[in-house]
Coordinates of C-alpha atoms in Angstrom, one line a residue:
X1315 CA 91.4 109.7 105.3
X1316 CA 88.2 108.5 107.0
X1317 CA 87.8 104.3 107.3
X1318 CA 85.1 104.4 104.0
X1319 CA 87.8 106.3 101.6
X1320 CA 90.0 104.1 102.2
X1321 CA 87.8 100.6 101.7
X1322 CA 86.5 102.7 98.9
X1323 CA 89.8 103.2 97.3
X1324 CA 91.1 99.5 98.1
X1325 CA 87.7 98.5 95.9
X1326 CA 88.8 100.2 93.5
X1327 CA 92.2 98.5 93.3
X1328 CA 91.4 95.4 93.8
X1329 CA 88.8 96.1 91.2
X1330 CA 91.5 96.8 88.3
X1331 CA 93.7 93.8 89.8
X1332 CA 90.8 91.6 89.3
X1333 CA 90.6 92.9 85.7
X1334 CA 94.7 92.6 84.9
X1335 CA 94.5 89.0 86.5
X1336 CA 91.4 87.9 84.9
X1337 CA 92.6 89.3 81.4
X1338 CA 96.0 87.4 81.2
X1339 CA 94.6 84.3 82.8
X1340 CA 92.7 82.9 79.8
X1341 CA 95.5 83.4 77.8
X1342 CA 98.5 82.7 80.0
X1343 CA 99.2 78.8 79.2
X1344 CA 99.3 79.7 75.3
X1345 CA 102.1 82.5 76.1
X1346 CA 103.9 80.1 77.7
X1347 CA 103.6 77.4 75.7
X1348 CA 104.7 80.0 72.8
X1349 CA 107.7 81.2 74.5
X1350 CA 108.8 77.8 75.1
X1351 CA 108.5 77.1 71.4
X1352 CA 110.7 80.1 70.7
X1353 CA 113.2 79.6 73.3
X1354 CA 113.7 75.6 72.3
X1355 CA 114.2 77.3 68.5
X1356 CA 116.6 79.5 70.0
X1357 CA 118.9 76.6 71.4
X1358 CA 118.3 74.9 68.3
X1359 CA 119.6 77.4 66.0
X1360 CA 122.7 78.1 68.0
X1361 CA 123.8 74.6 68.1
X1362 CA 123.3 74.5 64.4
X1363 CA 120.5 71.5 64.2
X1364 CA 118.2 74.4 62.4
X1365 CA 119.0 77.2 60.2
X1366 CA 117.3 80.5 60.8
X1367 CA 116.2 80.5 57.3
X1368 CA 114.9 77.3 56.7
X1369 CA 110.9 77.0 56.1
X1370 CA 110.6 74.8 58.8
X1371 CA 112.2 77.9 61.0
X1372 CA 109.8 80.1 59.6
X1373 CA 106.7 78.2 60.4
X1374 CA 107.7 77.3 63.6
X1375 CA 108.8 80.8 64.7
X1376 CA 105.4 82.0 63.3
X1377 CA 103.9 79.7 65.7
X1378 CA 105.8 81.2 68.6
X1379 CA 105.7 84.7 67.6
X1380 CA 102.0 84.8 66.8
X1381 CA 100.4 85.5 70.4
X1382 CA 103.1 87.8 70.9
X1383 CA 102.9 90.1 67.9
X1384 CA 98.9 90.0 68.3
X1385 CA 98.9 90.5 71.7
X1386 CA 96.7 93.5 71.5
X1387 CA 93.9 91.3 69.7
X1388 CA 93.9 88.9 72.0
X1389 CA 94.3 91.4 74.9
X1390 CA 90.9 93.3 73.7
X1391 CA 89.0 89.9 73.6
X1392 CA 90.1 89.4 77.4
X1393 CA 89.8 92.6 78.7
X1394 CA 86.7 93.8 76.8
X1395 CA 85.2 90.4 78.5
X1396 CA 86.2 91.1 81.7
X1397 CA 84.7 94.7 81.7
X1398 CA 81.4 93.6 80.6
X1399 CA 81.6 94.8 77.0
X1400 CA 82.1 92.8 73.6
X1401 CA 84.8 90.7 73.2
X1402 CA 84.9 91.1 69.5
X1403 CA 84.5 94.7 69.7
X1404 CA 87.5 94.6 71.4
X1405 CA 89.6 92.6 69.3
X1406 CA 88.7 94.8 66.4
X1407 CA 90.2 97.9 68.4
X1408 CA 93.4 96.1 69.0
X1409 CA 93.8 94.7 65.5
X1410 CA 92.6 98.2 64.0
X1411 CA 96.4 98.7 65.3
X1412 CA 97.9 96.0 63.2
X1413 CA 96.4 96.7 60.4
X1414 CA 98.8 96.4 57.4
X1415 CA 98.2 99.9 56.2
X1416 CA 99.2 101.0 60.0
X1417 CA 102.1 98.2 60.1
X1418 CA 103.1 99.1 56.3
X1419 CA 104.1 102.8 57.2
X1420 CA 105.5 102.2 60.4
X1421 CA 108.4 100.0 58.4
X1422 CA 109.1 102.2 55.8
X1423 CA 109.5 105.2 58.2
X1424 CA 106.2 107.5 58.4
X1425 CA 106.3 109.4 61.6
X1426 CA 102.9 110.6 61.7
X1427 CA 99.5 110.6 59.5
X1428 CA 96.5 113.1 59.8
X1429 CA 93.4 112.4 61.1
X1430 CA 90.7 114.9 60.6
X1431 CA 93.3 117.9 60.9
X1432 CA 94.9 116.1 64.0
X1433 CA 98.0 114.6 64.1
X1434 CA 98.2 110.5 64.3
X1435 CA 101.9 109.8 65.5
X1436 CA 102.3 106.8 64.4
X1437 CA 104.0 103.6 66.1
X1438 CA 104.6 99.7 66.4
X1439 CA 101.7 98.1 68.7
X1440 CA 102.6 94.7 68.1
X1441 CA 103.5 93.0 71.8
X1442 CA 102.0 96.4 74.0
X1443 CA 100.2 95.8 76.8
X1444 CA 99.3 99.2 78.2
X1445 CA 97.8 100.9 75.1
X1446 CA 94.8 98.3 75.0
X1447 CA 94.5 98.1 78.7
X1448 CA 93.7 102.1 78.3
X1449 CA 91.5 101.6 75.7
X1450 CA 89.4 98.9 77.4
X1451 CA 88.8 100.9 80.5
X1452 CA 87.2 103.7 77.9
X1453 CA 85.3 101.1 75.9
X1454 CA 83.7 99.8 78.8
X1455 CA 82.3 103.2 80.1
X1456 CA 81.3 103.7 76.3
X1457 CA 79.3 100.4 76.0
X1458 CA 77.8 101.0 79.3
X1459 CA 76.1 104.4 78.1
X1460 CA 75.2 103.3 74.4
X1461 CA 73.5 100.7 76.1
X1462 CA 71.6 102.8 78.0
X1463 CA 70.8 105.3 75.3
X1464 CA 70.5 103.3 71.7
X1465 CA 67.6 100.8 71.3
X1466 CA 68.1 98.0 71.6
X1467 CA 67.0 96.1 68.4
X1468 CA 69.8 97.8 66.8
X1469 CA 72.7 97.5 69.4
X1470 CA 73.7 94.6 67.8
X1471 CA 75.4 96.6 64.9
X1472 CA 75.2 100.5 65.8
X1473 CA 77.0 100.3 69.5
X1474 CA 79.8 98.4 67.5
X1475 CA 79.5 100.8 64.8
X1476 CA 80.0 103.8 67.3
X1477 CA 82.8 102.2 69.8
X1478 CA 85.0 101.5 66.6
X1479 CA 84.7 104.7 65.0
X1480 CA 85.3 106.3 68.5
X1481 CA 87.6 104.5 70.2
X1482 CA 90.0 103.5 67.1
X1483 CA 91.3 107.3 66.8
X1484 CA 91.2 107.7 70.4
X1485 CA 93.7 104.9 70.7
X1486 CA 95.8 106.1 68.1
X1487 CA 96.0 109.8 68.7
X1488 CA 96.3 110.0 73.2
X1489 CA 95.9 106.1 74.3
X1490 CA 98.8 104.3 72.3
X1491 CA 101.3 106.8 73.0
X1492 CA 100.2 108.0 76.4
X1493 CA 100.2 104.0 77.3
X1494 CA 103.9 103.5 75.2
X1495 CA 105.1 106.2 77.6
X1496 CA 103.9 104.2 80.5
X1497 CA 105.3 100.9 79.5
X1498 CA 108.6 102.6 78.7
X1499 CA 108.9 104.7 81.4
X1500 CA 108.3 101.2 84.0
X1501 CA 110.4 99.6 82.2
X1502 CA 113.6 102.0 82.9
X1503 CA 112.4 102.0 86.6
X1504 CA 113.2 98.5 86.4
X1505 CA 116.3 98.6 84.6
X1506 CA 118.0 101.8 86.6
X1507 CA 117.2 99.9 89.9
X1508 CA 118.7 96.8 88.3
X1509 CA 121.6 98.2 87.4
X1510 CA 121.9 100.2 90.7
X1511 CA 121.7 97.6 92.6
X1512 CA 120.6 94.1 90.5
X1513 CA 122.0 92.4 93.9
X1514 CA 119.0 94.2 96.1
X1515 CA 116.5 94.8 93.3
X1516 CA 116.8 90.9 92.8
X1517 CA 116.5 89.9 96.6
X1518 CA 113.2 92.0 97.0
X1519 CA 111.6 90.5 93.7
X1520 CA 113.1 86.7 94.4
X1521 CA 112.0 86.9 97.6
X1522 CA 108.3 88.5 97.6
X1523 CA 107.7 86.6 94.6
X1524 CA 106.1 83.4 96.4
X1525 CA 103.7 86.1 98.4
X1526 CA 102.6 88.4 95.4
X1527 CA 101.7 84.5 93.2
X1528 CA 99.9 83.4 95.9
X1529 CA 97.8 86.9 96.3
X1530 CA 97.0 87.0 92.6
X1531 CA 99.7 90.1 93.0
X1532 CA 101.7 88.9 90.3
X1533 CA 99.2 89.5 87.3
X1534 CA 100.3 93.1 88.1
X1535 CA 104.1 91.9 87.3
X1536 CA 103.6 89.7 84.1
X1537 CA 102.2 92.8 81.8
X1538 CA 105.6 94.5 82.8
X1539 CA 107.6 92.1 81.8
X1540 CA 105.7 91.2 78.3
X1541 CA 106.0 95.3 78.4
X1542 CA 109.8 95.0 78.8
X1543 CA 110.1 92.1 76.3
X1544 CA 108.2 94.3 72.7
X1545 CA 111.5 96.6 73.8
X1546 CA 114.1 94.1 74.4
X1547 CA 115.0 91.1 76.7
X1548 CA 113.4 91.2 80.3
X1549 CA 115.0 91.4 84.0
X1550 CA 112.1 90.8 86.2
X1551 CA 111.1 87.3 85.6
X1552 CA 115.0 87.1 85.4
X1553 CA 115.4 87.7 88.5
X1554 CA 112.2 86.5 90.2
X1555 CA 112.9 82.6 89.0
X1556 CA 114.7 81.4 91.6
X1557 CA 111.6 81.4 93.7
X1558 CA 110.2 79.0 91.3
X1559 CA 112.9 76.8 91.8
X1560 CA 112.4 77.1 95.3
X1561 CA 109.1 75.8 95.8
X1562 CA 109.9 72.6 93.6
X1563 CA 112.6 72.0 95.8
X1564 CA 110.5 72.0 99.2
X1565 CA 107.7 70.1 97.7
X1566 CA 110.7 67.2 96.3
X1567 CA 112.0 67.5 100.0
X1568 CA 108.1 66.6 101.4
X1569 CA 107.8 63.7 98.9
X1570 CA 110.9 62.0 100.0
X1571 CA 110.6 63.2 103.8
X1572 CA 107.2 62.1 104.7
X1573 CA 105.3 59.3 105.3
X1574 CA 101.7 60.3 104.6
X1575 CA 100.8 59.3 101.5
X1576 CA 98.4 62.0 100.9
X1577 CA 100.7 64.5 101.1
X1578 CA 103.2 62.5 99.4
X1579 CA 100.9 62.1 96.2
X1580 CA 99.3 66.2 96.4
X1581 CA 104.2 66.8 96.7
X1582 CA 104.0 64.8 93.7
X1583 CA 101.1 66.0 91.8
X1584 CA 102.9 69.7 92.6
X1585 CA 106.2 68.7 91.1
X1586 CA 105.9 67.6 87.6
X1587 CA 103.7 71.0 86.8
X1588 CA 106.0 72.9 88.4
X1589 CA 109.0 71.2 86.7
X1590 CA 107.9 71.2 83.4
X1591 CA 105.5 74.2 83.1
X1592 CA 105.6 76.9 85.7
X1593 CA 103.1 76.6 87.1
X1594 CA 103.3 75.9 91.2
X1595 CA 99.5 76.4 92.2
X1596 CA 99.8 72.9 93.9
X1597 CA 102.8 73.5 95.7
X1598 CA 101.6 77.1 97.3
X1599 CA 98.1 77.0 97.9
X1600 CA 98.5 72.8 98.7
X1601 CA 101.6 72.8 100.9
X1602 CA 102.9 75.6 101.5
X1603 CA 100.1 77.5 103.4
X1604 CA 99.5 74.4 105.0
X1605 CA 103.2 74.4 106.1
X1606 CA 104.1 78.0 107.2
X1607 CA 107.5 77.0 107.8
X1608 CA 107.7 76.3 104.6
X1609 CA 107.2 79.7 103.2
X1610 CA 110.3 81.5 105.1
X1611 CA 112.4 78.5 103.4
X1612 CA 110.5 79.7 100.0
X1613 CA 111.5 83.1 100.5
X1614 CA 115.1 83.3 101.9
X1615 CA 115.9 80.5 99.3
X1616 CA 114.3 83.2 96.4
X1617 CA 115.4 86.1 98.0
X1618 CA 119.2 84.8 98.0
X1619 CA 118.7 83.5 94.0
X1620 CA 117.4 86.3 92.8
X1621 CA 120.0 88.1 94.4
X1622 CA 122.4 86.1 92.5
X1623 CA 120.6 86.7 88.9
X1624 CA 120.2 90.2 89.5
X1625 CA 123.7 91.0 90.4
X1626 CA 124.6 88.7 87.4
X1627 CA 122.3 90.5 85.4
X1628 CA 119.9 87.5 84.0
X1629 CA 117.3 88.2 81.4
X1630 CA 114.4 86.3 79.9
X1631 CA 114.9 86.9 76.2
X1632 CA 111.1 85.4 75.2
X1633 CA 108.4 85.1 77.8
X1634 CA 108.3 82.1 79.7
X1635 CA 106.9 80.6 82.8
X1636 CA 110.1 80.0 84.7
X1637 CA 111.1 76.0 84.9
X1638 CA 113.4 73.2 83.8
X1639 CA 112.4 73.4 80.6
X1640 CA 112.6 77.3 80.2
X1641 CA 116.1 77.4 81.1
X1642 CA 117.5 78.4 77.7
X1643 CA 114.7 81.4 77.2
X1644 CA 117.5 83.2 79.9
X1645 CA 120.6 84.6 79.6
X1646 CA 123.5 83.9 80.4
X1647 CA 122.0 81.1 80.8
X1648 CA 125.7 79.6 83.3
X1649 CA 124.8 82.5 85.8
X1650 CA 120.9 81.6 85.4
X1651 CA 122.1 78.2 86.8
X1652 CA 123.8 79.5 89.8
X1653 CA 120.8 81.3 90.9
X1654 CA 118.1 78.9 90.4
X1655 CA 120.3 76.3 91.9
X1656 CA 121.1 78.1 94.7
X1657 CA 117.8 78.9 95.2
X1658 CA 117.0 75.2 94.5
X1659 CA 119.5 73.3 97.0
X1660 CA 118.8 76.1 99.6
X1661 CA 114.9 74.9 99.5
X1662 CA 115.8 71.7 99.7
X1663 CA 118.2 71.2 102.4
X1664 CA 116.1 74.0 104.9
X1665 CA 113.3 71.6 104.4
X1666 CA 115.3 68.0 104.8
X1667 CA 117.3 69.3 107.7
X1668 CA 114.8 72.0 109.8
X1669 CA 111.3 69.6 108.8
X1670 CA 108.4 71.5 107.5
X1671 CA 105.5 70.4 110.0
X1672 CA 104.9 73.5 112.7
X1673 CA 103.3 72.9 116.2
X1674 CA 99.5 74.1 114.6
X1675 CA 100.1 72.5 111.2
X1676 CA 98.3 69.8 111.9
X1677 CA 95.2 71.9 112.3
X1678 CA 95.3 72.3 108.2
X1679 CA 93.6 69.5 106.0
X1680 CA 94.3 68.1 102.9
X1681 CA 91.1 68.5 100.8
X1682 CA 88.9 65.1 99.9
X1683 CA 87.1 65.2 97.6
X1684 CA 84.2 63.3 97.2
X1685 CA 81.2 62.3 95.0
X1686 CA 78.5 65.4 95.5
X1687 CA 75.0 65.7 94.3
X1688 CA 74.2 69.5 94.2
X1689 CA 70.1 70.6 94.0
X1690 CA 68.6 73.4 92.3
X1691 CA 68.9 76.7 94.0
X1692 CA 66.4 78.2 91.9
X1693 CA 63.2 77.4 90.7
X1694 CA 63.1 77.8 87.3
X1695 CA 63.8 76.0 83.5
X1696 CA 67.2 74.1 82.6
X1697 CA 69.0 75.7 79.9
X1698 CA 72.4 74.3 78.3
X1699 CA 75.2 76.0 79.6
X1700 CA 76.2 76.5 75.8
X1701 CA 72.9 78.8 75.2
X1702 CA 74.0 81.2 77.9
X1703 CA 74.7 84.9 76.4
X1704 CA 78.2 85.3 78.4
X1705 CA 81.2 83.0 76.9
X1706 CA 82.9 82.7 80.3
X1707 CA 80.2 80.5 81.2
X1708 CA 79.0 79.2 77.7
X1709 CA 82.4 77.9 76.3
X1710 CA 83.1 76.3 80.1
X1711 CA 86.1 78.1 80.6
X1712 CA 84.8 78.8 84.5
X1713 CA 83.5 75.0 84.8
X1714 CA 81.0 72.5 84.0
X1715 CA 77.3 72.9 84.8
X1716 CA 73.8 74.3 84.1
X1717 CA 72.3 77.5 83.7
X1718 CA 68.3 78.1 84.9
X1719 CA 65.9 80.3 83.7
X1720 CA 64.3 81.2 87.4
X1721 CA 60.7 82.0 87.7
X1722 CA 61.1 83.6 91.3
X1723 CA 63.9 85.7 92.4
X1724 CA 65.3 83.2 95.4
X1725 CA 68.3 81.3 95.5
X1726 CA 68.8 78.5 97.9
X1727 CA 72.1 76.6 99.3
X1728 CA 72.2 73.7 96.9
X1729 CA 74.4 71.3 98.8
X1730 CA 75.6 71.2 103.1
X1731 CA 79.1 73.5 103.0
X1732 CA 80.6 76.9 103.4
X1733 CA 80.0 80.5 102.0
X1734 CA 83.3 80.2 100.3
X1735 CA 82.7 84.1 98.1
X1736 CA 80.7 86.4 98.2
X1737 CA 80.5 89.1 95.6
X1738 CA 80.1 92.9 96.7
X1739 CA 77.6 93.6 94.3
X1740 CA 75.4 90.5 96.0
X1741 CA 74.7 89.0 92.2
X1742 CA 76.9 86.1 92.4
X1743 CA 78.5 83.7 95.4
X1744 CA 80.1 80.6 95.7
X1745 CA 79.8 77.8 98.1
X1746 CA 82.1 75.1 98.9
X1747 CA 80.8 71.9 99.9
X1748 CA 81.5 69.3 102.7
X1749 CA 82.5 66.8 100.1
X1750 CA 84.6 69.4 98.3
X1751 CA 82.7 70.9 95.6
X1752 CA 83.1 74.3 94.4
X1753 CA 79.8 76.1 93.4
X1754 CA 79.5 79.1 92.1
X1755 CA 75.9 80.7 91.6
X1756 CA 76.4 83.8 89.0
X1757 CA 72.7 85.6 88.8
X1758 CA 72.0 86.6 85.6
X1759 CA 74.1 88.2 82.3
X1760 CA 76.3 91.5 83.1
X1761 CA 74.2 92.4 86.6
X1762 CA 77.7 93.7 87.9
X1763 CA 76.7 96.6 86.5
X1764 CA 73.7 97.0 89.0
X1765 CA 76.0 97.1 91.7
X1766 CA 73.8 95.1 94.0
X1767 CA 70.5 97.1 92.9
X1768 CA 67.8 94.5 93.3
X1769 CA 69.8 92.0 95.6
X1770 CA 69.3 91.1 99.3
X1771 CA 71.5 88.1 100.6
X1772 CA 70.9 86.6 103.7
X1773 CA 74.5 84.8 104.4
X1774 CA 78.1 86.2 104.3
X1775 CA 81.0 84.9 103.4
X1776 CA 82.2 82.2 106.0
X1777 CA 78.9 81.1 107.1
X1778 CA 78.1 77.3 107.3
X1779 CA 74.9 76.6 105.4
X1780 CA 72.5 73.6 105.0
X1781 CA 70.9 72.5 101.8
X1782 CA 67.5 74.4 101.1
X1783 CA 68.8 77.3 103.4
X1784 CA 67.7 80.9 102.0
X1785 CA 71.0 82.1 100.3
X1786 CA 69.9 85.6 98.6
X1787 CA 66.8 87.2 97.4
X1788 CA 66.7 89.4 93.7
X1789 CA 63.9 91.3 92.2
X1790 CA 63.5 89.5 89.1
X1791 CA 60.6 92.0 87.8
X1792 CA 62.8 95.2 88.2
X1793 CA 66.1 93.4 87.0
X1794 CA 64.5 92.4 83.4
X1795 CA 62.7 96.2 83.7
X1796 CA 66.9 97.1 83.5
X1797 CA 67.4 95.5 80.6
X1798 CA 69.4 92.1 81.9
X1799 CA 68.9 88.7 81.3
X1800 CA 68.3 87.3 84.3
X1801 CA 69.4 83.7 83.1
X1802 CA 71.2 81.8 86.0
X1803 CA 74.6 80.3 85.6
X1804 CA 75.4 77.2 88.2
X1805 CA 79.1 75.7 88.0
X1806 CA 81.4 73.6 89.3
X1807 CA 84.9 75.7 89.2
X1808 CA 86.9 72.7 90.4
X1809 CA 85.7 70.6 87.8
X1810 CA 89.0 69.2 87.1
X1811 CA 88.1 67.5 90.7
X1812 CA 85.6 64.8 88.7
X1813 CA 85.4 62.1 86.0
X1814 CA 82.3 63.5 84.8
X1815 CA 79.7 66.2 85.6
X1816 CA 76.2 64.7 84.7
X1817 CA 73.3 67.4 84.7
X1818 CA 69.6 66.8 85.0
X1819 CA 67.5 65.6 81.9
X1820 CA 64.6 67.6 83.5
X1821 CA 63.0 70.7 81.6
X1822 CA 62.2 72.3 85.2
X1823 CA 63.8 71.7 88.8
X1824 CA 63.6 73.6 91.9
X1825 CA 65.1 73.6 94.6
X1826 CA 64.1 70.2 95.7
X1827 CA 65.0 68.4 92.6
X1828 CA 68.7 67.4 91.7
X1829 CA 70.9 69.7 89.3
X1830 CA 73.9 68.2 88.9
X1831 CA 75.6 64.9 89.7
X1832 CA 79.3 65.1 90.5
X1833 CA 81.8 61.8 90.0
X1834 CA 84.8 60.6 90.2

């Protein structure tokens, strides 16, 4: 396979990891948060406190179950998104599966229904994964030609019209089952190598687990253990906890161990999350790649605990991110124990006895971050970031900032930093300043799509650039021409960094002229 296949195929994967990650990521914190609702229930009801038929059971338990059951819905929001198309379209597709009339028959035992002559087999899509997936990666494609073929003062209603009238039966009739199939058929992977050999199947998962999280890898993991869960209780994150555990441990052992009180408050800041939540971003991407030693610790500690739960056999009975308080969602919960606190006094005592500082450790930086005043990289009219026709951007959930109108197709480096991303399609890059701001520049609504048609940059990604520097170049006539809105999104993606995020009062800026002001 010549060099270009090959780059050309690893775009394409990275491509659909991209879209896995970025579907589940909006709506991770609420399926944790859920599953912790259900699992605290759980303990509840066995210890007697709460009856399983109490109303204040049943409302709770709705609460918990709700994300779960409607997963679909919330699934075709998120994916639809990602892919370009309507989110709401989507949503519609995967609720179309919901429906009571759908739900109705499945529970009193219809196999199948006709649809236009064809047979419909009929089945429970509450808590899939794979059929919507499937379905999105059609919807997009369709969207993408209706857009190109209906006119567009009547896209609004007639490209919705069309996607749910197609796509609906579609789902139904080959992607539902086809994507059931696939679920299932994963799923009994899992569980024959588990119960081959839970001892090896654990070590590999416990141990690579601290890699795959920090490579976005584990996206690709979650779905098939949500899978796993619509079917019964779940062995991967069973057996892939432990390296959770681990990580908390090394980053308790660095608070108490060092001195620096920089890295003693980003240990700390690492712990609680990871504690209480799940979620260990802190303790990966702050210490542990700054501490290489660290990660063999990580991974021999997980490796060796998820040994443990997978020759013990641990489950997750309701999805969880793994932590303290997540303990009961796992089962048995005494052999859970044992190989999270393996993995959690192995962690520990590797890093308070062997150190965690390496010879070229000192060559990594904690980040400072720092008040930043970032300029205009386009010349052009303010808009609210609110008004923009892309809710990533207009509901903030990538950060604060502003969004320009441009007037000429140039983009200049708005503050002194680093070419931190660069998109392959050349529409979008991000910039990293000196004083720690993360700026991303997203050219216009959906221009993905052009697949850098109309873009020349002048930078790639690692360059060092100085404020006012010629960043990229777009044909502004020719993209509008397309049919995209050429409306330029500017924000901060670390805006949990600052106390406030203060934008320009001015109806027009360029790229002399201050955009944003950045505190702490």
């Amino acid at each position: 396979m010549s060099q270009h296949n090959v780059a050309k195929k690893e775009s394409k994967i990275s491509k659909i990891l991209e879209v896995i990650s970025g579907s589940f990521a909006p709506i991770i914190g609420v399926l944790a948060g859920a599953g912790l609702l259900k699992a605290a229930l759980s303990v509840l009801s066995q210890i007697g406190w709460l009856s399983n038929e109490s109303g204040t059971y049943i409302v709770l338990s709705a609460a918990g179950n709700s994300i779960f059951y409607f997963l679909p819905v919330f699934l075709g929001i998120t994916i639809a998104i990602k892919l370009g198309g309507n989110g709401y379209v989507g949503g519609a597709i995967g609720a179309a599966l919901l429906t009571p009339q759908i739900v109705n028959l499945v529970d009193t035992g219809v196999e199948s229904i006709s649809f236009l002559g064809l047979s419909v087999n009929l089945a429970d899509y509450s808590s899939t994964v794979f059929p919507i997936f499937i379905a999105m990666f059609v919807y997009a494609g369709l969207e993408k030609c209706l857009k190109r073929i209906i006119y567009k003062d009547i896209q609004m209603f007639i490209n919705p019209l069309i996607s749910l009238a197609i796509l609906v039966p579609l789902t139904m009739l080959f992607f539902g089952p086809f994507g059931n199939l696939v679920g299932e058929g994963l799923g009994a992977i899992i569980t024959f190598l588990s119960d081959k050999s839970g001892l090896l199947a654990g070590a590999v998962l416990g141990g690579s687990w601290t890699f795959l999280t920090i490579a976005g890898l584990h996206w690709t993991i979650i779905p098939l253990a949500i899978a796993n869960l619509a079917n019964g209780p779940d062995p991967i994150i069973g057996m892939a906890a432990p390296a959770v555990f681990a990580q908390i441990a090394v980053a308790i052992a660095i608070f108490f161990k060092t001195r620096d009180n920089k890295l003693k408050s980003l240990a700390a800041s690492g712990i609680l999350p990871g504690a209480l939540a799940g979620t260990t971003e802190a303790i990966y991407y702050g210490i542990l790649l700054r501490y290489r030693k660290t990660i063999v610790y990580v991974v021999v500690a997980g490796a060796i605990g998820g040994a443990i739960n997978g020759s013990f056999g641990v489950v997750m009975n309701d999805f969880v991110l793994p932590s303290v308080l997540s303990i009961p969602a796992f089962s048995p919960i005494s052999q859970h124990l044992v190989g999270a606190g393996a993995a959690f006094v192995l962690g520990l005592t590797f890093t308070l006895v062997l150190g965690f500082q390496g010879k070229k450790d000192d060559t990594y930086n904690i980040k400072v971050i720092k008040p930043e005043t970032v300029s205009s990289p386009l010349k052009g009219n303010v808009i609210p970031l609110a008004d923009v026709n892309e809710p990533l951007f207009a509901t903030n959930t990538v950060g604060i900032g502003a969004a320009i109108k441009p007037i000429e197709g140039k983009v200049y480096a708005p503050v002194d930093g680093e070419v931190t991303t660069l998109f392959p399609t050349q529409h979008a890059l991000g910039i990293t300043s000196n004083n720690g701001a993360e700026i991303l520049i997203y050219v216009g609504i959906d221009t993905v799509k052009l697949n850098g048609q109309y873009f020349n940059v002048h930078i790639k990604q690692g360059d060092q650039v100085k404020k006012g520097d010629l960043l990229l170049e777009f044909d502004r006539k020719n993209i509008e021409k397309s049919g995209f809105d050429i409306t330029t999104s500017v924000v901060i993606t670390n805006t949990e960094e600052y106390a406030h995020i203060d934008v320009t009062e001015e109806a027009y800026v360029s790229s002399e002229n201050s955009l944003l002001k950045l505190a702490l």
